[in-house]
């Protein structure tokens, strides 16, 4: 087998070359990583493996609280992947229950917030906002004194009905295509997939409008959904500290590919093409 | 089934609202479309259905000529999808043959060209170039007097070895994730998928480095590969004329979503989030 291993996303750099993005991530010091809190790690078992999602309570506290409550009430157990639309989203839902006598109060729209706190600018143009960058390990855009999480690949959003609905957290989607940034500030983003996404992105696309499955038998069941905090020996993950010098070097290496494959480094990168590195912690206890 | 049909890529607009992008495409006059030349339509049959690819001889004449010759020599028949890397590419190859006694001459690098001819500016910022837009139905970026095809979702590139190789066209990849624009001007782009891509994007991801399949039995065989010009009753496709007023209206509708789902239109769009509309021609002969 000698198929061309080119267009390498991660390619080893020759010894003399400056380090590439993959080298920088591999050699990052411990101080350049932060742990994913077990309380914010959602583990979704299905016949397609386990999808691990980091929740973002700093950005969407009300929706994340609602999702945690649904998980702990067992509402996602027996749910399903109900929609797979090519180059767009994989959508999954808690199991359906009869509507409550008293509907839950509407959650606040957590679509954006006033600019606040540390921010690492991407340093390159953004097509949608006056500034793009990273905050506490998340992709963020800023404009006119407001900031918001961005719809990059693998980000998790909350399905909702027409406004003023903001969704109740029982139906979520994961971005599975080119960043649908037009959804920014129109939907609450609550997290991102940190492991196992390929089990879902390779699902058959739904053939109904918007990628919904025609037949319920085509849905992928969610067999068990828990928070890592409630799971003995749960996997642990770390996210790169986006305020660290290591992360800055990583972004520069993504913007200026130094691997020998490249003739012409781009000299720039868009926010969703410089995803925040995540790693699984393998402890030698 | 009442799963939320939100985050609609294409949603019906209320009667009073201005037309959305989907309406504009649906109602586009005949003059807003151009036919895909049968000589430039590559049809790839596999157990995952037929993938139809429009080739781009205006941008990569030498590589497209090489690909046409390989197709007509039957070299892709018996080839396979050899690599599927999540959020990156689906790569496929002609069947392997013994190296010729005389290796073929290296093809010219068709990575970029001097700016020339009609160009429809996107009208919004681009993260990678001073201008982005469309030319003859293709996504193009421009900078410093040069222009080039762009790595948007579904674009087709030519696999190559390390420079100075430009590839011989026997190994091609289709972009299947967030636009890997860092590959622009480093690889020859030769076309785009116009139909059937979901059969490939839903393939299992390869588990070897770069998404290559571990075992040849995991590859998806290409059972028959032809040019539409050589196929009786081949399907026909049309691409929207990117110089037309209709296309301009489409881009504006993508940048400013008017569907009732949206609270806040983005007021902008990136090149790869405003893909050129393509339609299958269903003639009532």
PDB file of N, CA, C and O in Angstrom, chain A residues 1 3-7 83 86-88 91 93 112 125-126 128-129 153 159-161 171 178-179 182 185-187 201-202 210 212 219 257 261 263-264 270 273, chain B residues 1 3-7 83 86-88 91 93 112 125-126 128-129 153 159-161 171 178-179 182 186-187 201-202 210 212 219 257 261 263-264 270 273:
ATOM      1  N   UNK A   1       0.845  -1.191   0.000  1.00  0.00           N
ATOM      2  CA  UNK A   1       0.000   0.000   0.000  1.00  0.00           C
ATOM      3  C   UNK A   1       0.879   1.239   0.000  1.00  0.00           C
ATOM      4  O   UNK A   1       1.569   1.495   0.960  1.00  0.00           O
ATOM      5  N   UNK A   3      -0.434   4.412  -0.988  1.00  0.00           N
ATOM      6  CA  UNK A   3      -1.266   5.583  -1.267  1.00  0.00           C
ATOM      7  C   UNK A   3      -0.652   6.829  -0.648  1.00  0.00           C
ATOM      8  O   UNK A   3       0.009   6.771   0.368  1.00  0.00           O
ATOM      9  N   UNK A   4      -0.886   7.921  -1.273  1.00  0.00           N
ATOM     10  CA  UNK A   4      -0.215   9.153  -0.888  1.00  0.00           C
ATOM     11  C   UNK A   4      -0.730   9.666   0.449  1.00  0.00           C
ATOM     12  O   UNK A   4      -1.892   9.980   0.601  1.00  0.00           O
ATOM     13  N   UNK A   5       0.183   9.745   1.374  1.00  0.00           N
ATOM     14  CA  UNK A   5      -0.181  10.205   2.715  1.00  0.00           C
ATOM     15  C   UNK A   5      -0.010  11.701   2.828  1.00  0.00           C
ATOM     16  O   UNK A   5       0.427  12.241   3.821  1.00  0.00           O
ATOM     17  N   UNK A   6      -0.359  12.383   1.766  1.00  0.00           N
ATOM     18  CA  UNK A   6      -0.132  13.791   1.721  1.00  0.00           C
ATOM     19  C   UNK A   6      -1.275  14.521   2.351  1.00  0.00           C
ATOM     20  O   UNK A   6      -2.056  13.950   3.053  1.00  0.00           O
ATOM     21  N   UNK A   7      -1.346  15.792   2.044  1.00  0.00           N
ATOM     22  CA  UNK A   7      -2.323  16.662   2.677  1.00  0.00           C
ATOM     23  C   UNK A   7      -2.470  16.256   4.129  1.00  0.00           C
ATOM     24  O   UNK A   7      -3.547  16.069   4.659  1.00  0.00           O
ATOM     25  N   UNK A  83     -31.385  12.902  13.714  1.00  0.00           N
ATOM     26  CA  UNK A  83     -31.165  13.692  12.497  1.00  0.00           C
ATOM     27  C   UNK A  83     -29.685  13.727  12.177  1.00  0.00           C
ATOM     28  O   UNK A  83     -28.868  14.037  13.052  1.00  0.00           O
ATOM     29  N   UNK A  86     -26.012  16.126   6.118  1.00  0.00           N
ATOM     30  CA  UNK A  86     -24.639  16.195   5.633  1.00  0.00           C
ATOM     31  C   UNK A  86     -24.113  17.621   5.653  1.00  0.00           C
ATOM     32  O   UNK A  86     -24.800  18.576   5.307  1.00  0.00           O
ATOM     33  N   UNK A  87     -22.858  17.736   6.064  1.00  0.00           N
ATOM     34  CA  UNK A  87     -22.180  19.047   6.118  1.00  0.00           C
ATOM     35  C   UNK A  87     -22.948  20.041   6.987  1.00  0.00           C
ATOM     36  O   UNK A  87     -22.961  21.238   6.716  1.00  0.00           O
ATOM     37  N   UNK A  88     -23.583  19.550   8.059  1.00  0.00           N
ATOM     38  CA  UNK A  88     -24.329  20.473   8.905  1.00  0.00           C
ATOM     39  C   UNK A  88     -24.351  20.009  10.365  1.00  0.00           C
ATOM     40  O   UNK A  88     -23.519  20.476  11.144  1.00  0.00           O
ATOM     41  N   UNK A  91     -28.008  15.573  15.230  1.00  0.00           N
ATOM     42  CA  UNK A  91     -28.901  16.027  16.298  1.00  0.00           C
ATOM     43  C   UNK A  91     -29.405  14.843  17.113  1.00  0.00           C
ATOM     44  O   UNK A  91     -29.773  13.810  16.557  1.00  0.00           O
ATOM     45  N   UNK A  93     -31.637  13.561  20.861  1.00  0.00           N
ATOM     46  CA  UNK A  93     -32.730  14.012  21.724  1.00  0.00           C
ATOM     47  C   UNK A  93     -32.918  13.070  22.887  1.00  0.00           C
ATOM     48  O   UNK A  93     -32.686  11.856  22.788  1.00  0.00           O
ATOM     49  N   UNK A 112     -25.254  35.427  23.781  1.00  0.00           N
ATOM     50  CA  UNK A 112     -24.084  36.301  23.801  1.00  0.00           C
ATOM     51  C   UNK A 112     -24.037  36.972  25.155  1.00  0.00           C
ATOM     52  O   UNK A 112     -24.968  36.844  25.954  1.00  0.00           O
ATOM     53  N   UNK A 125      -8.049  37.874  10.447  1.00  0.00           N
ATOM     54  CA  UNK A 125      -9.408  38.334  10.140  1.00  0.00           C
ATOM     55  C   UNK A 125     -10.461  37.269  10.397  1.00  0.00           C
ATOM     56  O   UNK A 125     -10.223  36.074  10.233  1.00  0.00           O
ATOM     57  N   UNK A 126     -11.648  37.743  10.731  1.00  0.00           N
ATOM     58  CA  UNK A 126     -12.803  36.866  10.860  1.00  0.00           C
ATOM     59  C   UNK A 126     -13.882  37.368   9.909  1.00  0.00           C
ATOM     60  O   UNK A 126     -14.072  38.582   9.767  1.00  0.00           O
ATOM     61  N   UNK A 128     -17.021  37.119  10.187  1.00  0.00           N
ATOM     62  CA  UNK A 128     -18.317  37.413  10.815  1.00  0.00           C
ATOM     63  C   UNK A 128     -18.271  38.448  11.923  1.00  0.00           C
ATOM     64  O   UNK A 128     -19.310  38.946  12.333  1.00  0.00           O
ATOM     65  N   UNK A 129     -17.111  38.719  12.465  1.00  0.00           N
ATOM     66  CA  UNK A 129     -17.035  39.607  13.627  1.00  0.00           C
ATOM     67  C   UNK A 129     -15.772  40.448  13.532  1.00  0.00           C
ATOM     68  O   UNK A 129     -14.842  40.125  12.799  1.00  0.00           O
ATOM     69  N   UNK A 153     -16.733  23.232  14.069  1.00  0.00           N
ATOM     70  CA  UNK A 153     -16.925  21.779  14.023  1.00  0.00           C
ATOM     71  C   UNK A 153     -16.900  21.204  15.435  1.00  0.00           C
ATOM     72  O   UNK A 153     -16.044  21.557  16.244  1.00  0.00           O
ATOM     73  N   UNK A 159     -31.146  22.737  20.536  1.00  0.00           N
ATOM     74  CA  UNK A 159     -32.276  22.880  19.633  1.00  0.00           C
ATOM     75  C   UNK A 159     -33.377  23.699  20.285  1.00  0.00           C
ATOM     76  O   UNK A 159     -33.563  23.654  21.496  1.00  0.00           O
ATOM     77  N   UNK A 160     -34.042  24.470  19.469  1.00  0.00           N
ATOM     78  CA  UNK A 160     -35.157  25.279  19.975  1.00  0.00           C
ATOM     79  C   UNK A 160     -36.241  25.381  18.925  1.00  0.00           C
ATOM     80  O   UNK A 160     -36.027  25.109  17.755  1.00  0.00           O
ATOM     81  N   UNK A 161     -37.434  25.808  19.387  1.00  0.00           N
ATOM     82  CA  UNK A 161     -38.510  26.134  18.459  1.00  0.00           C
ATOM     83  C   UNK A 161     -38.297  27.572  17.967  1.00  0.00           C
ATOM     84  O   UNK A 161     -37.262  28.178  18.261  1.00  0.00           O
ATOM     85  N   UNK A 171     -32.935  18.518  23.527  1.00  0.00           N
ATOM     86  CA  UNK A 171     -32.573  18.227  22.134  1.00  0.00           C
ATOM     87  C   UNK A 171     -31.343  19.048  21.787  1.00  0.00           C
ATOM     88  O   UNK A 171     -31.365  20.277  21.876  1.00  0.00           O
ATOM     89  N   UNK A 178     -18.827  22.304   7.608  1.00  0.00           N
ATOM     90  CA  UNK A 178     -18.205  23.623   7.587  1.00  0.00           C
ATOM     91  C   UNK A 178     -18.940  24.536   8.568  1.00  0.00           C
ATOM     92  O   UNK A 178     -20.166  24.574   8.596  1.00  0.00           O
ATOM     93  N   UNK A 179     -18.182  25.299   9.341  1.00  0.00           N
ATOM     94  CA  UNK A 179     -18.750  26.089  10.437  1.00  0.00           C
ATOM     95  C   UNK A 179     -19.990  26.883  10.022  1.00  0.00           C
ATOM     96  O   UNK A 179     -19.872  27.817   9.212  1.00  0.00           O
ATOM     97  N   UNK A 182     -23.661  31.367  10.698  1.00  0.00           N
ATOM     98  CA  UNK A 182     -24.910  32.122  10.687  1.00  0.00           C
ATOM     99  C   UNK A 182     -25.796  31.774  11.881  1.00  0.00           C
ATOM    100  O   UNK A 182     -26.736  32.487  12.183  1.00  0.00           O
ATOM    101  N   UNK A 185     -25.105  33.403  17.844  1.00  0.00           N
ATOM    102  CA  UNK A 185     -25.972  34.408  18.468  1.00  0.00           C
ATOM    103  C   UNK A 185     -27.464  34.190  18.187  1.00  0.00           C
ATOM    104  O   UNK A 185     -28.291  35.054  18.485  1.00  0.00           O
ATOM    105  N   UNK A 186     -27.783  33.054  17.570  1.00  0.00           N
ATOM    106  CA  UNK A 186     -29.189  32.712  17.356  1.00  0.00           C
ATOM    107  C   UNK A 186     -29.601  31.486  18.150  1.00  0.00           C
ATOM    108  O   UNK A 186     -30.792  31.145  18.195  1.00  0.00           O
ATOM    109  N   UNK A 187     -28.635  30.795  18.713  1.00  0.00           N
ATOM    110  CA  UNK A 187     -28.866  29.549  19.437  1.00  0.00           C
ATOM    111  C   UNK A 187     -27.873  29.528  20.592  1.00  0.00           C
ATOM    112  O   UNK A 187     -26.779  30.081  20.477  1.00  0.00           O
ATOM    113  N   UNK A 201     -20.450  11.041  13.160  1.00  0.00           N
ATOM    114  CA  UNK A 201     -20.351  11.734  11.867  1.00  0.00           C
ATOM    115  C   UNK A 201     -20.389  10.761  10.694  1.00  0.00           C
ATOM    116  O   UNK A 201     -20.676  11.157   9.573  1.00  0.00           O
ATOM    117  N   UNK A 202     -20.098   9.490  10.966  1.00  0.00           N
ATOM    118  CA  UNK A 202     -20.144   8.490   9.901  1.00  0.00           C
ATOM    119  C   UNK A 202     -21.497   7.787   9.826  1.00  0.00           C
ATOM    120  O   UNK A 202     -21.650   6.822   9.072  1.00  0.00           O
ATOM    121  N   UNK A 210     -34.173  18.222   6.035  1.00  0.00           N
ATOM    122  CA  UNK A 210     -33.233  18.613   7.086  1.00  0.00           C
ATOM    123  C   UNK A 210     -32.443  17.439   7.647  1.00  0.00           C
ATOM    124  O   UNK A 210     -31.816  17.549   8.702  1.00  0.00           O
ATOM    125  N   UNK A 212     -33.589  14.531   8.800  1.00  0.00           N
ATOM    126  CA  UNK A 212     -34.250  13.660   9.772  1.00  0.00           C
ATOM    127  C   UNK A 212     -34.398  12.268   9.172  1.00  0.00           C
ATOM    128  O   UNK A 212     -34.523  12.104   7.957  1.00  0.00           O
ATOM    129  N   UNK A 219     -32.870   5.443  13.664  1.00  0.00           N
ATOM    130  CA  UNK A 219     -32.214   6.252  14.700  1.00  0.00           C
ATOM    131  C   UNK A 219     -31.218   5.408  15.486  1.00  0.00           C
ATOM    132  O   UNK A 219     -31.425   4.215  15.703  1.00  0.00           O
ATOM    133  N   UNK A 257       2.068  26.793   8.141  1.00  0.00           N
ATOM    134  CA  UNK A 257       2.478  25.388   8.161  1.00  0.00           C
ATOM    135  C   UNK A 257       3.930  25.262   7.707  1.00  0.00           C
ATOM    136  O   UNK A 257       4.284  25.718   6.618  1.00  0.00           O
ATOM    137  N   UNK A 261       5.671  19.355   3.410  1.00  0.00           N
ATOM    138  CA  UNK A 261       4.670  19.209   2.352  1.00  0.00           C
ATOM    139  C   UNK A 261       4.260  20.549   1.759  1.00  0.00           C
ATOM    140  O   UNK A 261       3.896  20.645   0.588  1.00  0.00           O
ATOM    141  N   UNK A 263       4.345  24.269   0.276  1.00  0.00           N
ATOM    142  CA  UNK A 263       5.158  25.190  -0.505  1.00  0.00           C
ATOM    143  C   UNK A 263       4.926  26.617  -0.052  1.00  0.00           C
ATOM    144  O   UNK A 263       5.820  27.455  -0.112  1.00  0.00           O
ATOM    145  N   UNK A 264       3.681  26.893   0.352  1.00  0.00           N
ATOM    146  CA  UNK A 264       3.294  28.265   0.622  1.00  0.00           C
ATOM    147  C   UNK A 264       2.405  28.287   1.864  1.00  0.00           C
ATOM    148  O   UNK A 264       1.201  28.031   1.786  1.00  0.00           O
ATOM    149  N   UNK A 270      -8.382  30.717   9.882  1.00  0.00           N
ATOM    150  CA  UNK A 270      -9.653  31.143  10.459  1.00  0.00           C
ATOM    151  C   UNK A 270      -9.906  30.390  11.757  1.00  0.00           C
ATOM    152  O   UNK A 270      -9.348  29.315  12.002  1.00  0.00           O
ATOM    153  N   UNK A 273     -10.430  26.736  11.978  1.00  0.00           N
ATOM    154  CA  UNK A 273      -9.350  25.904  11.447  1.00  0.00           C
ATOM    155  C   UNK A 273      -8.146  25.884  12.394  1.00  0.00           C
ATOM    156  O   UNK A 273      -7.082  25.377  12.052  1.00  0.00           O
TER     157      UNK A 273
ATOM    158  N   UNK B   1     -43.656  11.930  15.958  1.00  0.00           N
ATOM    159  CA  UNK B   1     -42.313  12.496  15.899  1.00  0.00           C
ATOM    160  C   UNK B   1     -42.411  14.010  15.826  1.00  0.00           C
ATOM    161  O   UNK B   1     -42.888  14.563  14.852  1.00  0.00           O
ATOM    162  N   UNK B   3     -39.594  16.046  16.692  1.00  0.00           N
ATOM    163  CA  UNK B   3     -38.265  16.593  16.944  1.00  0.00           C
ATOM    164  C   UNK B   3     -38.123  17.951  16.282  1.00  0.00           C
ATOM    165  O   UNK B   3     -38.738  18.229  15.261  1.00  0.00           O
ATOM    166  N   UNK B   4     -37.336  18.781  16.888  1.00  0.00           N
ATOM    167  CA  UNK B   4     -37.256  20.169  16.471  1.00  0.00           C
ATOM    168  C   UNK B   4     -36.558  20.308  15.124  1.00  0.00           C
ATOM    169  O   UNK B   4     -35.403  19.965  14.970  1.00  0.00           O
ATOM    170  N   UNK B   5     -37.285  20.836  14.203  1.00  0.00           N
ATOM    171  CA  UNK B   5     -36.748  20.996  12.848  1.00  0.00           C
ATOM    172  C   UNK B   5     -36.102  22.355  12.704  1.00  0.00           C
ATOM    173  O   UNK B   5     -36.197  23.026  11.702  1.00  0.00           O
ATOM    174  N   UNK B   6     -35.403  22.731  13.748  1.00  0.00           N
ATOM    175  CA  UNK B   6     -34.812  24.045  13.777  1.00  0.00           C
ATOM    176  C   UNK B   6     -33.467  24.043  13.087  1.00  0.00           C
ATOM    177  O   UNK B   6     -33.142  23.121  12.400  1.00  0.00           O
ATOM    178  N   UNK B   7     -32.720  25.095  13.359  1.00  0.00           N
ATOM    179  CA  UNK B   7     -31.453  25.305  12.691  1.00  0.00           C
ATOM    180  C   UNK B   7     -31.569  24.829  11.263  1.00  0.00           C
ATOM    181  O   UNK B   7     -30.759  24.094  10.748  1.00  0.00           O
ATOM    182  N   UNK B  83      -9.015   6.237   2.057  1.00  0.00           N
ATOM    183  CA  UNK B  83      -8.769   7.051   3.248  1.00  0.00           C
ATOM    184  C   UNK B  83     -10.003   7.906   3.547  1.00  0.00           C
ATOM    185  O   UNK B  83     -10.525   8.569   2.654  1.00  0.00           O
ATOM    186  N   UNK B  86     -11.778  12.059   9.494  1.00  0.00           N
ATOM    187  CA  UNK B  86     -12.901  12.865   9.972  1.00  0.00           C
ATOM    188  C   UNK B  86     -12.581  14.357   9.896  1.00  0.00           C
ATOM    189  O   UNK B  86     -11.474  14.790  10.218  1.00  0.00           O
ATOM    190  N   UNK B  87     -13.576  15.111   9.460  1.00  0.00           N
ATOM    191  CA  UNK B  87     -13.445  16.572   9.357  1.00  0.00           C
ATOM    192  C   UNK B  87     -12.281  16.982   8.463  1.00  0.00           C
ATOM    193  O   UNK B  87     -11.641  17.996   8.693  1.00  0.00           O
ATOM    194  N   UNK B  88     -12.014  16.184   7.431  1.00  0.00           N
ATOM    195  CA  UNK B  88     -10.901  16.542   6.554  1.00  0.00           C
ATOM    196  C   UNK B  88     -11.145  16.088   5.111  1.00  0.00           C
ATOM    197  O   UNK B  88     -11.605  16.906   4.315  1.00  0.00           O
ATOM    198  N   UNK B  91     -10.467  10.228   0.421  1.00  0.00           N
ATOM    199  CA  UNK B  91      -9.470  10.120  -0.647  1.00  0.00           C
ATOM    200  C   UNK B  91      -9.684   8.819  -1.419  1.00  0.00           C
ATOM    201  O   UNK B  91      -9.923   7.772  -0.824  1.00  0.00           O
ATOM    202  N   UNK B  93      -8.510   6.426  -5.101  1.00  0.00           N
ATOM    203  CA  UNK B  93      -7.353   6.198  -5.964  1.00  0.00           C
ATOM    204  C   UNK B  93      -7.707   5.246  -7.099  1.00  0.00           C
ATOM    205  O   UNK B  93      -8.544   4.353  -6.949  1.00  0.00           O
ATOM    206  N   UNK B 112      -2.286  28.223  -8.772  1.00  0.00           N
ATOM    207  CA  UNK B 112      -2.807  29.587  -8.832  1.00  0.00           C
ATOM    208  C   UNK B 112      -2.513  30.136 -10.214  1.00  0.00           C
ATOM    209  O   UNK B 112      -1.795  29.508 -10.992  1.00  0.00           O
ATOM    210  N   UNK B 125     -15.396  39.897   4.305  1.00  0.00           N
ATOM    211  CA  UNK B 125     -14.000  39.577   4.624  1.00  0.00           C
ATOM    212  C   UNK B 125     -13.682  38.100   4.407  1.00  0.00           C
ATOM    213  O   UNK B 125     -14.521  37.231   4.613  1.00  0.00           O
ATOM    214  N   UNK B 126     -12.430  37.858   4.092  1.00  0.00           N
ATOM    215  CA  UNK B 126     -11.924  36.501   3.993  1.00  0.00           C
ATOM    216  C   UNK B 126     -10.733  36.380   4.931  1.00  0.00           C
ATOM    217  O   UNK B 126      -9.911  37.305   5.017  1.00  0.00           O
ATOM    218  N   UNK B 128      -8.209  34.483   4.685  1.00  0.00           N
ATOM    219  CA  UNK B 128      -6.976  34.012   4.060  1.00  0.00           C
ATOM    220  C   UNK B 128      -6.465  34.868   2.914  1.00  0.00           C
ATOM    221  O   UNK B 128      -5.328  34.711   2.494  1.00  0.00           O
ATOM    222  N   UNK B 129      -7.313  35.705   2.360  1.00  0.00           N
ATOM    223  CA  UNK B 129      -6.910  36.449   1.164  1.00  0.00           C
ATOM    224  C   UNK B 129      -7.531  37.841   1.208  1.00  0.00           C
ATOM    225  O   UNK B 129      -8.486  38.082   1.945  1.00  0.00           O
ATOM    226  N   UNK B 153     -15.901  22.760   1.251  1.00  0.00           N
ATOM    227  CA  UNK B 153     -16.516  21.434   1.343  1.00  0.00           C
ATOM    228  C   UNK B 153     -16.854  20.923  -0.061  1.00  0.00           C
ATOM    229  O   UNK B 153     -17.394  21.667  -0.888  1.00  0.00           O
ATOM    230  N   UNK B 159      -4.039  14.463  -5.066  1.00  0.00           N
ATOM    231  CA  UNK B 159      -3.001  14.004  -4.157  1.00  0.00           C
ATOM    232  C   UNK B 159      -1.637  14.081  -4.822  1.00  0.00           C
ATOM    233  O   UNK B 159      -1.517  13.880  -6.035  1.00  0.00           O
ATOM    234  N   UNK B 160      -0.650  14.423  -4.016  1.00  0.00           N
ATOM    235  CA  UNK B 160       0.709  14.482  -4.560  1.00  0.00           C
ATOM    236  C   UNK B 160       1.702  14.025  -3.508  1.00  0.00           C
ATOM    237  O   UNK B 160       1.392  13.945  -2.330  1.00  0.00           O
ATOM    238  N   UNK B 161       2.912  13.736  -3.970  1.00  0.00           N
ATOM    239  CA  UNK B 161       4.014  13.467  -3.062  1.00  0.00           C
ATOM    240  C   UNK B 161       4.603  14.808  -2.613  1.00  0.00           C
ATOM    241  O   UNK B 161       4.074  15.864  -2.934  1.00  0.00           O
ATOM    242  N   UNK B 171      -4.807   9.858  -7.896  1.00  0.00           N
ATOM    243  CA  UNK B 171      -5.250   9.832  -6.507  1.00  0.00           C
ATOM    244  C   UNK B 171      -5.857  11.195  -6.188  1.00  0.00           C
ATOM    245  O   UNK B 171      -5.192  12.232  -6.329  1.00  0.00           O
ATOM    246  N   UNK B 178     -14.575  21.071   7.738  1.00  0.00           N
ATOM    247  CA  UNK B 178     -14.392  22.521   7.714  1.00  0.00           C
ATOM    248  C   UNK B 178     -13.282  22.869   6.714  1.00  0.00           C
ATOM    249  O   UNK B 178     -12.232  22.245   6.695  1.00  0.00           O
ATOM    250  N   UNK B 179     -13.521  23.895   5.917  1.00  0.00           N
ATOM    251  CA  UNK B 179     -12.638  24.219   4.800  1.00  0.00           C
ATOM    252  C   UNK B 179     -11.158  24.248   5.202  1.00  0.00           C
ATOM    253  O   UNK B 179     -10.746  25.125   5.958  1.00  0.00           O
ATOM    254  N   UNK B 182      -5.686  26.061   4.414  1.00  0.00           N
ATOM    255  CA  UNK B 182      -4.214  26.032   4.413  1.00  0.00           C
ATOM    256  C   UNK B 182      -3.678  25.221   3.235  1.00  0.00           C
ATOM    257  O   UNK B 182      -2.496  25.311   2.913  1.00  0.00           O
ATOM    258  N   UNK B 186      -1.350  25.061  -2.491  1.00  0.00           N
ATOM    259  CA  UNK B 186      -0.344  24.025  -2.241  1.00  0.00           C
ATOM    260  C   UNK B 186      -0.670  22.734  -2.983  1.00  0.00           C
ATOM    261  O   UNK B 186       0.156  21.811  -3.013  1.00  0.00           O
ATOM    262  N   UNK B 187      -1.862  22.670  -3.526  1.00  0.00           N
ATOM    263  CA  UNK B 187      -2.335  21.471  -4.208  1.00  0.00           C
ATOM    264  C   UNK B 187      -3.201  21.937  -5.365  1.00  0.00           C
ATOM    265  O   UNK B 187      -3.837  22.994  -5.288  1.00  0.00           O
ATOM    266  N   UNK B 201     -19.259  10.514   2.577  1.00  0.00           N
ATOM    267  CA  UNK B 201     -18.949  11.188   3.845  1.00  0.00           C
ATOM    268  C   UNK B 201     -19.427  10.374   5.045  1.00  0.00           C
ATOM    269  O   UNK B 201     -18.960  10.596   6.154  1.00  0.00           O
ATOM    270  N   UNK B 202     -20.354   9.457   4.813  1.00  0.00           N
ATOM    271  CA  UNK B 202     -20.841   8.613   5.910  1.00  0.00           C
ATOM    272  C   UNK B 202     -20.068   7.307   6.022  1.00  0.00           C
ATOM    273  O   UNK B 202     -20.443   6.431   6.795  1.00  0.00           O
ATOM    274  N   UNK B 210      -3.759   9.484   9.595  1.00  0.00           N
ATOM    275  CA  UNK B 210      -4.341  10.280   8.515  1.00  0.00           C
ATOM    276  C   UNK B 210      -5.641   9.696   7.985  1.00  0.00           C
ATOM    277  O   UNK B 210      -6.117  10.111   6.929  1.00  0.00           O
ATOM    278  N   UNK B 212      -6.236   6.588   6.943  1.00  0.00           N
ATOM    279  CA  UNK B 212      -6.149   5.471   6.004  1.00  0.00           C
ATOM    280  C   UNK B 212      -6.771   4.227   6.638  1.00  0.00           C
ATOM    281  O   UNK B 212      -6.750   4.065   7.862  1.00  0.00           O
ATOM    282  N   UNK B 219     -11.731  -0.858   2.352  1.00  0.00           N
ATOM    283  CA  UNK B 219     -11.862   0.130   1.290  1.00  0.00           C
ATOM    284  C   UNK B 219     -13.171  -0.068   0.521  1.00  0.00           C
ATOM    285  O   UNK B 219     -13.621  -1.188   0.345  1.00  0.00           O
ATOM    286  N   UNK B 257     -29.855  36.016   6.871  1.00  0.00           N
ATOM    287  CA  UNK B 257     -30.954  35.046   6.878  1.00  0.00           C
ATOM    288  C   UNK B 257     -32.247  35.723   7.325  1.00  0.00           C
ATOM    289  O   UNK B 257     -32.287  36.351   8.383  1.00  0.00           O
ATOM    290  N   UNK B 261     -36.828  31.781  11.821  1.00  0.00           N
ATOM    291  CA  UNK B 261     -36.048  31.157  12.893  1.00  0.00           C
ATOM    292  C   UNK B 261     -34.984  32.103  13.446  1.00  0.00           C
ATOM    293  O   UNK B 261     -34.621  32.027  14.621  1.00  0.00           O
ATOM    294  N   UNK B 263     -33.073  35.343  14.808  1.00  0.00           N
ATOM    295  CA  UNK B 263     -33.245  36.579  15.552  1.00  0.00           C
ATOM    296  C   UNK B 263     -32.289  37.645  15.043  1.00  0.00           C
ATOM    297  O   UNK B 263     -32.583  38.833  15.089  1.00  0.00           O
ATOM    298  N   UNK B 264     -31.093  37.203  14.646  1.00  0.00           N
ATOM    299  CA  UNK B 264     -30.028  38.134  14.336  1.00  0.00           C
ATOM    300  C   UNK B 264     -29.279  37.641  13.100  1.00  0.00           C
ATOM    301  O   UNK B 264     -28.380  36.803  13.196  1.00  0.00           O
ATOM    302  N   UNK B 270     -18.962  33.678   5.111  1.00  0.00           N
ATOM    303  CA  UNK B 270     -17.659  33.346   4.538  1.00  0.00           C
ATOM    304  C   UNK B 270     -17.854  32.545   3.265  1.00  0.00           C
ATOM    305  O   UNK B 270     -18.899  31.910   3.038  1.00  0.00           O
ATOM    306  N   UNK B 273     -19.365  29.168   3.159  1.00  0.00           N
ATOM    307  CA  UNK B 273     -20.715  29.050   3.709  1.00  0.00           C
ATOM    308  C   UNK B 273     -21.750  29.638   2.759  1.00  0.00           C
ATOM    309  O   UNK B 273     -22.915  29.788   3.104  1.00  0.00           O
TER     310      UNK B 273
END
